[in-house]
Coordinates of C-alpha atoms in Angstrom, one line a residue:
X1 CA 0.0 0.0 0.0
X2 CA 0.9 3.5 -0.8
X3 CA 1.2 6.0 1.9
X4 CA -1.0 9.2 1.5
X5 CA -0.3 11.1 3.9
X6 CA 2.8 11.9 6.0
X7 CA 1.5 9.9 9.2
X8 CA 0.9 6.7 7.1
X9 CA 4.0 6.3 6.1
X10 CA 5.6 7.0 9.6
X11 CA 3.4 4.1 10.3
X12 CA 4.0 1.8 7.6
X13 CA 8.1 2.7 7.4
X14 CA 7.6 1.6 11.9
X15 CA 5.9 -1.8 10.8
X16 CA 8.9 -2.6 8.0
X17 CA 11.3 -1.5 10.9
X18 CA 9.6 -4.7 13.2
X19 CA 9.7 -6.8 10.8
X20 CA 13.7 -6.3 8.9
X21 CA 16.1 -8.5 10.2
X22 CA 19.2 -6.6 8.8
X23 CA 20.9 -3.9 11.6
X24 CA 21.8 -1.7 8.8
X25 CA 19.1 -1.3 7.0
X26 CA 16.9 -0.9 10.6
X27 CA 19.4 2.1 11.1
X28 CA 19.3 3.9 8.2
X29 CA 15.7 4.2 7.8
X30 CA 15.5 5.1 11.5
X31 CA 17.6 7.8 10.6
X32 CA 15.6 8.9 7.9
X33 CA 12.3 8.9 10.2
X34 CA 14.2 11.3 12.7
X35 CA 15.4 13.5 10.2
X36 CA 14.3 17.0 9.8
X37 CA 15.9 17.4 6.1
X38 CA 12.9 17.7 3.6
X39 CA 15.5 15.5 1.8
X40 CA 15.2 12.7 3.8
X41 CA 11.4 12.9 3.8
X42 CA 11.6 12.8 0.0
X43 CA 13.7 9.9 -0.2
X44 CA 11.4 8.2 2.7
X45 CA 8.4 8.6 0.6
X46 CA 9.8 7.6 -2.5
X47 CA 11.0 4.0 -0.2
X48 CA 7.5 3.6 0.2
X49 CA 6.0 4.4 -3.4
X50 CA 5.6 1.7 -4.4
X51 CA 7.4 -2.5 -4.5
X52 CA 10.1 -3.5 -6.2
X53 CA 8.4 -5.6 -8.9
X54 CA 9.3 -9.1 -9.6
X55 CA 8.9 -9.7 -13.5
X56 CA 10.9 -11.5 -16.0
X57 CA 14.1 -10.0 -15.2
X58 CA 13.7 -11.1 -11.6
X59 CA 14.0 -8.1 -9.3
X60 CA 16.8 -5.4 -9.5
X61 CA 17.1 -2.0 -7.9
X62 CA 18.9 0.4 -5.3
X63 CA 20.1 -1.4 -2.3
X64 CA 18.1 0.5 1.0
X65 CA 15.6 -0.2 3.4
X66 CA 12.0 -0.2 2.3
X67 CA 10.1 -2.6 0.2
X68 CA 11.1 -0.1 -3.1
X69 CA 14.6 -1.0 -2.8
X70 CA 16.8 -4.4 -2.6
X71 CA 17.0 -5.7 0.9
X72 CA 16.7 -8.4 3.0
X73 CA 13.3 -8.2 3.5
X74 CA 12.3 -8.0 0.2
X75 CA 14.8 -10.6 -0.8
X76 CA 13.1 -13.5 1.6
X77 CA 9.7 -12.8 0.2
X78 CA 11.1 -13.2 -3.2
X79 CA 12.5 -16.7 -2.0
X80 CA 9.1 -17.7 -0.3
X81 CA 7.4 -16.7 -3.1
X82 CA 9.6 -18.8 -5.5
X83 CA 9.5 -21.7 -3.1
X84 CA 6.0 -21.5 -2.8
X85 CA 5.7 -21.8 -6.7
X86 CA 8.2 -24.5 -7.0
X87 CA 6.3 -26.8 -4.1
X88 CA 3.2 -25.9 -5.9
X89 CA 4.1 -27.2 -9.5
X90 CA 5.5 -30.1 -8.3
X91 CA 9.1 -29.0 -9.5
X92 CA 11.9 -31.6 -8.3
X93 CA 15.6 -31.4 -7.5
X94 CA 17.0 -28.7 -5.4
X95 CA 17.2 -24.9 -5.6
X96 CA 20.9 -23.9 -6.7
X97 CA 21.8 -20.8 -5.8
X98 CA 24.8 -18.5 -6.5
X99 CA 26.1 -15.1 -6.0
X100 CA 28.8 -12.7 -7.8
X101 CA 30.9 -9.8 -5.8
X102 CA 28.3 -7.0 -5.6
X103 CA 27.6 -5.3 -2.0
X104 CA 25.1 -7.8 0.0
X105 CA 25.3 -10.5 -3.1
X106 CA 26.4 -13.2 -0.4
X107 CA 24.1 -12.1 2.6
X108 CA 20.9 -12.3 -0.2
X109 CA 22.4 -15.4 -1.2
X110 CA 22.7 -17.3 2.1
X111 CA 19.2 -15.7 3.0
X112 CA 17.6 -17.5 0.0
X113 CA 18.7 -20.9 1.0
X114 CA 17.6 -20.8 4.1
X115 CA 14.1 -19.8 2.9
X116 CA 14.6 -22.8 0.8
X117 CA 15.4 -25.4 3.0
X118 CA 12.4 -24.3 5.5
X119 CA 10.2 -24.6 2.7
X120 CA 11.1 -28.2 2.8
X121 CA 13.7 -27.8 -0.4
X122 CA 17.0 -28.5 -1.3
X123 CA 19.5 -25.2 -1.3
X124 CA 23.2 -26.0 -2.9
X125 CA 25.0 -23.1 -2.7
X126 CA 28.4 -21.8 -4.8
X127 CA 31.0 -22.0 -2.7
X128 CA 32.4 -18.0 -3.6
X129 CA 30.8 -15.1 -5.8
X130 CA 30.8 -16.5 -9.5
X131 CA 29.8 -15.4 -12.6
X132 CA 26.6 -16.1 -13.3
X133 CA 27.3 -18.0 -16.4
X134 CA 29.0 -20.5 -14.3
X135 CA 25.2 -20.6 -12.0
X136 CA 23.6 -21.3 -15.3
X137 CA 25.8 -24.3 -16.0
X138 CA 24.7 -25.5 -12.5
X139 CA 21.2 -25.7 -12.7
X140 CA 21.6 -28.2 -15.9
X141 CA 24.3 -29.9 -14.8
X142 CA 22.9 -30.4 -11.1
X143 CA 19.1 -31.3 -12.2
X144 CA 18.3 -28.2 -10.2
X145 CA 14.4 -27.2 -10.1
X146 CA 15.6 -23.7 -10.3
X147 CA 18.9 -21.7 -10.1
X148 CA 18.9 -17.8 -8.1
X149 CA 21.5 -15.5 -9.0
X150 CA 22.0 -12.3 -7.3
X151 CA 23.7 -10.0 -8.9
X152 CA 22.9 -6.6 -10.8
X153 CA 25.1 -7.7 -13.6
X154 CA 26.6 -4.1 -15.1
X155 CA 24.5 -1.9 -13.0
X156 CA 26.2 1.0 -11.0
X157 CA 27.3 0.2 -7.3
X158 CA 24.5 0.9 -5.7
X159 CA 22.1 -1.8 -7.2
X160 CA 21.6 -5.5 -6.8
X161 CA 19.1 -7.9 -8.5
X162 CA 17.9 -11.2 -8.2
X163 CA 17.9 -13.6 -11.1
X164 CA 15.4 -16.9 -11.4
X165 CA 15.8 -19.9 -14.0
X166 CA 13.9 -22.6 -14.0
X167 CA 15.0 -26.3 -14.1
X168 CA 15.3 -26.4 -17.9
X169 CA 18.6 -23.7 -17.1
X170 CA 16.6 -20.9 -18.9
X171 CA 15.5 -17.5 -17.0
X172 CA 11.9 -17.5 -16.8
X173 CA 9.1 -16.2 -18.9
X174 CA 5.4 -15.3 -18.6
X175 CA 3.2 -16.8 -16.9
X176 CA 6.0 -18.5 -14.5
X177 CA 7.3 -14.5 -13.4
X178 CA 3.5 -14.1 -12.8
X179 CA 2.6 -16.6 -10.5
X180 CA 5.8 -16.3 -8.4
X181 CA 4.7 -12.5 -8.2
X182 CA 1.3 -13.4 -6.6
X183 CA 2.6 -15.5 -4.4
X184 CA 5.7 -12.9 -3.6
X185 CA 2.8 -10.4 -2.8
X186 CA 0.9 -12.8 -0.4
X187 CA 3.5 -12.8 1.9
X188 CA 2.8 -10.3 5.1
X189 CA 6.2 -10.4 7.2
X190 CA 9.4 -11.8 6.7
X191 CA 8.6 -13.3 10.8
X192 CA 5.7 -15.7 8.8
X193 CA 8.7 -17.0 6.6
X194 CA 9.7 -20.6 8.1
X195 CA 14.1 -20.1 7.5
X196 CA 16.1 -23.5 8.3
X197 CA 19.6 -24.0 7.8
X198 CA 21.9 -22.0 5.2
X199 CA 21.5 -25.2 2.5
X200 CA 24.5 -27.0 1.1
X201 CA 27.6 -25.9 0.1
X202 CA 29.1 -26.8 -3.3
X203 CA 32.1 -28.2 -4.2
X204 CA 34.7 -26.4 -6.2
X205 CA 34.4 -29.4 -9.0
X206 CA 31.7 -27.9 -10.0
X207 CA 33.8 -24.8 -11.2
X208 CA 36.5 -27.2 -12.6
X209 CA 33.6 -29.2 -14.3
X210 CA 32.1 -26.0 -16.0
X211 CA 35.8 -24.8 -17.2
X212 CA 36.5 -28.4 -18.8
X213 CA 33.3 -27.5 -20.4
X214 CA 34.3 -24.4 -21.8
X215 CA 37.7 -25.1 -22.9
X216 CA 36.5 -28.3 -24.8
X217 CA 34.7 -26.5 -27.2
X218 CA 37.6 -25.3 -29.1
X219 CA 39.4 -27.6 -31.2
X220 CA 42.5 -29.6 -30.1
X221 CA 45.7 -28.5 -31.3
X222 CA 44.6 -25.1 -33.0
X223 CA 46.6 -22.2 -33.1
X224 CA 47.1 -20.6 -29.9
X225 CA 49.6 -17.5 -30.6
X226 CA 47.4 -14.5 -29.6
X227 CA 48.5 -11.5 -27.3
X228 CA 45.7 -10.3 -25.4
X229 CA 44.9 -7.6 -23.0
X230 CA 42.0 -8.8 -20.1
X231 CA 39.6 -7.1 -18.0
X232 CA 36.9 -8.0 -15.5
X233 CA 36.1 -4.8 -14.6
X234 CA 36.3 -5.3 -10.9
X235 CA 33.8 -8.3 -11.5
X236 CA 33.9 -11.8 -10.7
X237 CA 35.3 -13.3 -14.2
X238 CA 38.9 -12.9 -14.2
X239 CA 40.1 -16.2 -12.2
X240 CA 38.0 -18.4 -14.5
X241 CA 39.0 -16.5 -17.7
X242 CA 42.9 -17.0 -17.1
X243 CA 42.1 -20.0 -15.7
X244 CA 40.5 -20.9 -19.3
X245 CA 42.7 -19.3 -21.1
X246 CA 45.7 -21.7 -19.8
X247 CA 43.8 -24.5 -19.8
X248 CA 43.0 -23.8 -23.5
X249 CA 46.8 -23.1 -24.3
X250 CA 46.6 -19.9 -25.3
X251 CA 49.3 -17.3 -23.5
X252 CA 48.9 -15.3 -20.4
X253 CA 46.3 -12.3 -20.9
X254 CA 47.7 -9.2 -19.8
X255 CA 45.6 -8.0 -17.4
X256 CA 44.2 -4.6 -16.0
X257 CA 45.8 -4.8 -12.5
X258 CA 43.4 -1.7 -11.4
X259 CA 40.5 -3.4 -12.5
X260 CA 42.0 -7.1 -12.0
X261 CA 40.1 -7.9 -8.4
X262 CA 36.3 -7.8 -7.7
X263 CA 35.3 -4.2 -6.1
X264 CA 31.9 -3.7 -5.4
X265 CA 32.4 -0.2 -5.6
X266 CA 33.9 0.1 -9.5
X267 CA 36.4 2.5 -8.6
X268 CA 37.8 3.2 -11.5
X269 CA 35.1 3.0 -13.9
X270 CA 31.8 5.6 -14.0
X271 CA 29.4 2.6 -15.3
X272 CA 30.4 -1.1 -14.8
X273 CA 29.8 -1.7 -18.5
X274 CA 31.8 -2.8 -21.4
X275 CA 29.8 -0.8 -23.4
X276 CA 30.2 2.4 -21.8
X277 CA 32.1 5.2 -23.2
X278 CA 35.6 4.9 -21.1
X279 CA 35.2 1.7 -19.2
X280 CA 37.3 0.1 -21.9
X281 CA 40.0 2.6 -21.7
X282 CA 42.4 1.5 -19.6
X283 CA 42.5 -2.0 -21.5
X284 CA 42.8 -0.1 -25.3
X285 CA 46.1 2.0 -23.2
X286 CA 47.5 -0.9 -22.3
X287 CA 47.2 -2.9 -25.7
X288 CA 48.6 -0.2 -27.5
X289 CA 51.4 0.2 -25.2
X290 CA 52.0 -3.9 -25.5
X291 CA 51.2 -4.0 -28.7
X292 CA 48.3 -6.3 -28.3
X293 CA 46.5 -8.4 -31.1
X294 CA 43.1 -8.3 -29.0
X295 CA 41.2 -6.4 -26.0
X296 CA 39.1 -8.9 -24.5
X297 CA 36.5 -7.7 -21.4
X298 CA 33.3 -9.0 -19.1
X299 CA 31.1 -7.1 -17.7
X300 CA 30.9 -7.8 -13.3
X301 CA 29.2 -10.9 -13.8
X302 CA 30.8 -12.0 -16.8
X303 CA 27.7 -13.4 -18.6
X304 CA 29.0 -10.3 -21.4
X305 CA 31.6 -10.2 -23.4
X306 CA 33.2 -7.2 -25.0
X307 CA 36.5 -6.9 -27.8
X308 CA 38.2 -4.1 -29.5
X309 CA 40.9 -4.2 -32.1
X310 CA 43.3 -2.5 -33.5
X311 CA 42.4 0.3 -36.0
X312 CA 45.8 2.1 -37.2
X313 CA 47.4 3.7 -34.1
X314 CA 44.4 3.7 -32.2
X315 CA 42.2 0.9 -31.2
X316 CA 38.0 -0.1 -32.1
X317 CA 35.8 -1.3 -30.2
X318 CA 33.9 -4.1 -31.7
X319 CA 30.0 -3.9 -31.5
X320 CA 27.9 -6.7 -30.0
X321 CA 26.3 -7.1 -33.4
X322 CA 30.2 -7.3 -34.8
X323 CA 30.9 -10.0 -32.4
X324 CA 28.0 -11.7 -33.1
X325 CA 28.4 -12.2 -36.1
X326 CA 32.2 -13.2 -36.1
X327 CA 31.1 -15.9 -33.3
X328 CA 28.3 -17.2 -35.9
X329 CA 30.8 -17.3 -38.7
X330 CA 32.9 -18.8 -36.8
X331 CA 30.9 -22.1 -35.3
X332 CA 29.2 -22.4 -38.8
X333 CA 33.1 -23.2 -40.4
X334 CA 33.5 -25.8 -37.1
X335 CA 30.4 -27.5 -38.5
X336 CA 27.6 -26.5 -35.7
X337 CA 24.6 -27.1 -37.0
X338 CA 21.1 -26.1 -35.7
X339 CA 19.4 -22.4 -35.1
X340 CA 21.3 -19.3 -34.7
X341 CA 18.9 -16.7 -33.1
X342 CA 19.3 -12.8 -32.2
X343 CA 17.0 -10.9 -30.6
X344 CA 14.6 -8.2 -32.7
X345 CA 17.0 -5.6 -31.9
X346 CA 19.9 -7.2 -33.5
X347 CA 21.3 -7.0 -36.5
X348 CA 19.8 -8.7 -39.7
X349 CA 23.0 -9.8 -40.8
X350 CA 23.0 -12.8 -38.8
X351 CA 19.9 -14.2 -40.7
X352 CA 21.9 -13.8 -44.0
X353 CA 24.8 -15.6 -42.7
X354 CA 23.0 -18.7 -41.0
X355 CA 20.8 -19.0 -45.1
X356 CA 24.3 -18.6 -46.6
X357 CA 25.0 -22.1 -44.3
X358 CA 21.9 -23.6 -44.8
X359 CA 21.1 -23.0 -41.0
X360 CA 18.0 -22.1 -39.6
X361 CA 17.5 -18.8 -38.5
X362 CA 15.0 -17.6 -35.6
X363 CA 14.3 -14.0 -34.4
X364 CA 13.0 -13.4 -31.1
X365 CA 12.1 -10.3 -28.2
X366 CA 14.7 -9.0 -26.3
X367 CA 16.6 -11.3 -24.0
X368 CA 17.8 -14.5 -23.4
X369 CA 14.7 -15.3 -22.1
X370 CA 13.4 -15.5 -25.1
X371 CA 16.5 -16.2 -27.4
X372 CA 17.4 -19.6 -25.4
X373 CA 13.9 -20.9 -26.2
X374 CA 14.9 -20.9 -29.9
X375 CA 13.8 -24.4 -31.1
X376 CA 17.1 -25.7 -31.8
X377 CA 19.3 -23.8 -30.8
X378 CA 22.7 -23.5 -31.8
X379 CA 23.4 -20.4 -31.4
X380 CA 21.9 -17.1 -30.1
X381 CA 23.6 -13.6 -29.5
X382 CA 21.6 -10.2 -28.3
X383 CA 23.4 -6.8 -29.5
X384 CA 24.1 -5.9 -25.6
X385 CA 27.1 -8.0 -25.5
X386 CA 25.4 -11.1 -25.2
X387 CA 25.9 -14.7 -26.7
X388 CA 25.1 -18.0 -26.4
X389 CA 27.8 -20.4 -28.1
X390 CA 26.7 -24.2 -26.1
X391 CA 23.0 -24.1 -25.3
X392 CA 23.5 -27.7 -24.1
X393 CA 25.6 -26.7 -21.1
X394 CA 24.5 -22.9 -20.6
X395 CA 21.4 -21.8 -21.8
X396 CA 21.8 -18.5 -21.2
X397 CA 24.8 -15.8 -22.7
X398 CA 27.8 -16.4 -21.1
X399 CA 31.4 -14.4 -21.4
X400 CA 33.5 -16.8 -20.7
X401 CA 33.2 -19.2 -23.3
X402 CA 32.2 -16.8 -25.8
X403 CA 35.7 -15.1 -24.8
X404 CA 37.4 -18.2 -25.5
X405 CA 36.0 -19.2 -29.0
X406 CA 36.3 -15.5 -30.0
X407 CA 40.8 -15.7 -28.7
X408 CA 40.3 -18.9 -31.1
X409 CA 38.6 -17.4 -34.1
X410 CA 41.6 -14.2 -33.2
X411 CA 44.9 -17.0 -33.1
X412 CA 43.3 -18.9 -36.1
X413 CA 43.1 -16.0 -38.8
X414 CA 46.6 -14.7 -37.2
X415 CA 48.0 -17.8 -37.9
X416 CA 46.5 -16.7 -41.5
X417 CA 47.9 -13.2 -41.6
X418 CA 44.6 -11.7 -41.2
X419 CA 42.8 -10.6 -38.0
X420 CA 38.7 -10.0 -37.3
X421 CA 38.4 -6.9 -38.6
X422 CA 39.1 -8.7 -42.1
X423 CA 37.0 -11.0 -41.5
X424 CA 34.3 -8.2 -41.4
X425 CA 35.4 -6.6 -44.0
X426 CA 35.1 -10.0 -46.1
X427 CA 31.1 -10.9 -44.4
X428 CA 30.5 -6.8 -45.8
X429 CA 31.5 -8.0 -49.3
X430 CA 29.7 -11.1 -49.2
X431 CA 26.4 -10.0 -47.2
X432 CA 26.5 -6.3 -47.8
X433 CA 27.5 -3.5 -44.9
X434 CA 25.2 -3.6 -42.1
X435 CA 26.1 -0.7 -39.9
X436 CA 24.1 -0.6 -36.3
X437 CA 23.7 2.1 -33.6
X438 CA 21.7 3.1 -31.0
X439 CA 19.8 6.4 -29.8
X440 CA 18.5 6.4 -26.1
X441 CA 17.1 9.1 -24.6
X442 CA 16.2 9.7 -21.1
X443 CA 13.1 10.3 -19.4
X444 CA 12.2 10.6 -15.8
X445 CA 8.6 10.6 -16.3
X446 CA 6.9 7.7 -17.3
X447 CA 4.4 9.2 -18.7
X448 CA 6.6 10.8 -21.4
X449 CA 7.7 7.7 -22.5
X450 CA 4.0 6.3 -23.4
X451 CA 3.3 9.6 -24.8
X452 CA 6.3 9.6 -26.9
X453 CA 5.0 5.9 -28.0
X454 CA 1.1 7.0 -28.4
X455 CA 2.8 9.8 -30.7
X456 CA 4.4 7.2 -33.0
X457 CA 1.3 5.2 -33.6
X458 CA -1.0 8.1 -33.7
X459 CA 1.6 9.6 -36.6
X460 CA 2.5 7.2 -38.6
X461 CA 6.1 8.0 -40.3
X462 CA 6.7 7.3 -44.2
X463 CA 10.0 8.0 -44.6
X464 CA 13.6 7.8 -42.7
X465 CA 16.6 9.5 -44.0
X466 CA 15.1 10.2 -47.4
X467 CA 14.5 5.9 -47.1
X468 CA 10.5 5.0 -47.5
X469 CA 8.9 3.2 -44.8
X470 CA 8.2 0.0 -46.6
X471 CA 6.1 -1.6 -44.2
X472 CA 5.5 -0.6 -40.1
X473 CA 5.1 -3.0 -37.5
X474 CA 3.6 -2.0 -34.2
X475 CA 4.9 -5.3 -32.1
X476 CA 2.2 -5.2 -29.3
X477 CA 0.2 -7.1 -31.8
X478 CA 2.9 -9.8 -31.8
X479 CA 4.2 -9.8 -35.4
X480 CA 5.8 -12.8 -36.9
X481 CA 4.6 -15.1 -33.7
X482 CA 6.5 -13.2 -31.4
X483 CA 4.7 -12.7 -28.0
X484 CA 3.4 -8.8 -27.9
X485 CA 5.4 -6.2 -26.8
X486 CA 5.9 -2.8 -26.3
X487 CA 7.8 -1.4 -29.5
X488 CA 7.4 -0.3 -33.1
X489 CA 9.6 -1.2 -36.0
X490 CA 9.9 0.5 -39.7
X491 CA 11.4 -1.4 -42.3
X492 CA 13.1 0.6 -44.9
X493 CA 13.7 0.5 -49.0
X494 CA 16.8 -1.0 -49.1
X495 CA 16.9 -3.6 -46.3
X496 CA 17.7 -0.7 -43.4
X497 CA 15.5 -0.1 -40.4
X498 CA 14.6 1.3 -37.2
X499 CA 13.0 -0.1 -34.3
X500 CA 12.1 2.0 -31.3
X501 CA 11.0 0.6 -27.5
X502 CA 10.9 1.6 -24.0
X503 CA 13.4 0.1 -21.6
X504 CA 12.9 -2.8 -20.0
X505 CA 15.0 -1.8 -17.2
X506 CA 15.5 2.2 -17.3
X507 CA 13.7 5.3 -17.8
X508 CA 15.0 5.4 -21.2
X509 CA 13.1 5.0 -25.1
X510 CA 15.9 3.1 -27.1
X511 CA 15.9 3.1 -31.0
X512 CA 17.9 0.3 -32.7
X513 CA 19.2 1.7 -35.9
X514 CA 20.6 -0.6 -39.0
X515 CA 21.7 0.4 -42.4
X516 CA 22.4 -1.9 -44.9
X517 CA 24.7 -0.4 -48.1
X518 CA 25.4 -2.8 -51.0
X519 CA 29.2 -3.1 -51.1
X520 CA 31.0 -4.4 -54.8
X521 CA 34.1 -5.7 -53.7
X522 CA 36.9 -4.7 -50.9
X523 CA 37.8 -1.4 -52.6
X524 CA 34.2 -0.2 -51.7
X525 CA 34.2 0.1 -48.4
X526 CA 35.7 3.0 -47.6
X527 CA 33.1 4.5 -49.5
X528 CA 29.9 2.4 -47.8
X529 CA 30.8 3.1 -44.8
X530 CA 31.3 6.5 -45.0
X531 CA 27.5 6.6 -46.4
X532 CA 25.9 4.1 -43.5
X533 CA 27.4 6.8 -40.9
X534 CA 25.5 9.6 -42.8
X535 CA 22.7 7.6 -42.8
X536 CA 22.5 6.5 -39.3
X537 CA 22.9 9.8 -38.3
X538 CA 20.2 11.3 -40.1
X539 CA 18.2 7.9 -38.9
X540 CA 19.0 9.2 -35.3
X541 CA 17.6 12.7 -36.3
X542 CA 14.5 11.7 -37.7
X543 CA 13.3 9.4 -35.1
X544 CA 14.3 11.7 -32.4
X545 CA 12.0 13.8 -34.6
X546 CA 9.0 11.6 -34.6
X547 CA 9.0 10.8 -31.3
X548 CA 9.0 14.5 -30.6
X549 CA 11.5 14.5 -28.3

């Protein structure tokens, strides 16, 4: 419930206050209730707006007291909730539970299994902060009924989040988020939630099981000479990835010692993500300075992975729709056969590359929610960093073995005298230029956002960038058998488009650009991609346009 009125929420921030079993939390807000600061009154109220809202992306938010932030509280209702569901559907095998690095990862964790196991369940829990790749793994390797990961992946600091799969090592999907949610919402107090011991520990052969894993899909006896530079960025992937990289005989990475350790706090980036302007920086000074072949990164919980390469003097970073596609060439050449899958948002060049193989191609919504229910699967990558290169083990993107088959692809065209930016250059030749971007724009107020949408539909827009708007999809209808969701797409003469949807996550309206320019042969590209960067920025201009914005 709301508070609407200054006294209510005095008297609903007292009854959280009873019922939080965490000393910190218990302080701050009582500081915040004896505060005179109109500040603290604000913050207090916006505590209490509302509830952290478990959906398909589990929970996630600002650690703080009150049941609009991550806590403890609202952490064991999330596990009674989920344990309610899973004794309810009959689900069998335990509850696996891991953690990465992030402040209050471990104490959510260890909560979690102890709602488990007075539920009646099993809890196995990782024995240290992990990727969450490495969680994923265990919930199909284990039999698990369900797998909990808390982390906030690349979020800022001051967030952590709570991620749910289900036994077949997938995150979950409507109506599974839904039921859990009503059964989260049923539950009064945290003193109603029957806790028993902190679950089982498990062993490190797990880890050791998942690397064997990782390193055996690369090929025996391949080329191995590669210089890279590595960083984690304060996450919890850089043991396993040099671990992986010896094991898989490639040299030492050179590593990022001020980013080398796991820091909750991110010191020395401003946003934990690869895909940030600067976080990479450090690793591109160092490469050049080495004289590096590859930048290879994770994001915190190293389910991403992120590369850049050299570009003259300076060095490029790769985008996820560049890697993608370099990580579907390559498996197609090692003979994996099945679906390769992106999500909407990604680039169409994918689809052109898996008919070139005779592969199956599926296109799905945005996540790998949805992108590891392909039928099929082979392979599936989302432009956010994100792939999925051995749905058998991890069904789910993963940036360690991703990493590892990208260093191979890297030593094996090396070994050529060629690197991965040729091998771009030669999938532009074959499949045309597909150039990618993104516009987001920020809005505070949601109601902007649905106005900005309404405006869209109400206005329909015939032309992009002097490109007509062959045909417009508004995908709450659920075009092409995709479920409905929020978003619009326009697909433009000459295979370019624009699709345009609100956050999933943020405050934000995001508009996936592509261009596509015919390209004649290798002298040509200069030329097409000096026109794809004129026309995704005047793409850029005109939606920003249309949206009024």
């Amino acid at each position: 419930m709301v508070p609407t009125d200054h006294s209510a929420l005095v008297v609903q921030a007292r009854e959280w206050l009873a019922d939080d079993p965490d000393a910190q939390t218990r302080a701050e807000l009582e500081n915040l209730l004896t505060s005179s600061d109109p500040a603290a009154a604000a913050d207090l109220a916006d505590r209490f707006s509302g509830t952290l809202q478990f959906g398909t992306a589990g929970l996630r938010g600002a650690l703080g007291a009150g049941p609009n932030r991550m806590n403890r509280v609202v952490v064991i209702k999330a596990a009674a909730g989920l344990a309610r569901y899973l004794l309810a559907t009959g689900a069998q095998g335990p509850v696996v539970i891991g953690y990465d690095a992030r402040h209050n990862s471990d104490v959510f964790a260890h909560d979690t299994a102890r709602v488990m196991t007075g539920a009646g369940l099993r809890a196995l829990v990782m024995p240290r902060s992990l990727p969450t790749p490495v969680l994923a793994y265990a919930v199909k390797a284990l039999g698990a009924s369900a797998g909990v990961m808390v982390t906030a992946s690349h979020n800022p600091p001051q967030d952590n989040g709570y991620k749910v799969y289900l036994g077949d090592g997938s995150q979950i999907v409507p109506p599974a988020d839904i039921e859990i949610a009503k059964r989260i919402a049923a539950i009064d107090k945290v003193s109603s939630v029957p806790q028993g011991p902190a679950g089982h520990t498990i062993s490190e052969d797990l880890v050791d099981s998942y690397l064997d894993t990782v390193v055996g899909l690369l090929a025996e006896g391949g080329p191995r000479d590669l210089r890279t530079v590595y960083t984690p960025l304060h996450g919890v992937g850089g043991d396993l990835v040099q671990l992986a990289m010896k094991f898989a005989g490639f040299p030492e990475p050179l590593v990022v010692k001020e980013q080398e350790r796991p820091d909750p706090d991110f010191p020395t980036v401003a946003f934990p993500n690869p895909e940030e302007p600067g976080a990479m920086d450090r690793a591109m000074a160092l490469a050049g300075k080495k004289g590096a072949d590859l930048v290879i990164a994770n994001d915190p919980d190293a389910d991403r992975c992120a590369a850049a390469v050299p570009a003259g003097r300076k060095w490029r970073m790769l985008t996820g729709d560049e890697v993608g596609a370099l990580l579907a060439t390559h498996l197609i050449r090692k003979g994996v056969t099945g679906t390769y899958a992106a999500s909407i948002v990604s680039s169409s060049l994918l689809g052109k590359i898996a008919a070139a193989a005779g592969q199956a191609y599926a296109e799905t919504l945005t996540g790998f929610k949805w992108i590891s229910r392909a039928p099929g699967l082979a392979f599936g990558y989302e432009e956010a960093l994100g792939y999925c290169v051995d749905p058998e083990h991890v069904r789910d993107k993963d940036g360690i073995s991703a990493l590892l088959l990208l260093c191979e692809l890297a030593a094996s065209l090396k070994a050529e005298g060629r690197d991965l930016a040729d091998l771009l250059d030669e999938l532009a030749v074959e499949h045309g230029l597909h150039a990618t971007s993104q516009l987001s724009i920020r809005l505070e107020d949601p109601a902007q956002i649905a106005a900005a949408m309404q405006r869209l539909r109400d206005r329909p827009v015939t032309a992009l960038a002097g490109a007509t708007v062959q045909q417009l999809d508004d995908l709450t209808t659920g075009i092409g058998g995709l479920p409905p969701t929020d978003g619009i797409r326009y697909q433009l003469a000459g295979g370019s488009r624009v699709i345009v949807r609100p956050s999933g996550t943020e405050p934000k309206i995001k508009c996936y650009l592509e261009v596509v320019q015919p390209v004649a042969d290798a002298s040509a590209l200069a030329e097409a991609r000096a026109d794809a960067e004129i026309a995704v920025g005047a793409l850029k201009v005109d939606i920003r346009a249309a949206l009024g914005l």
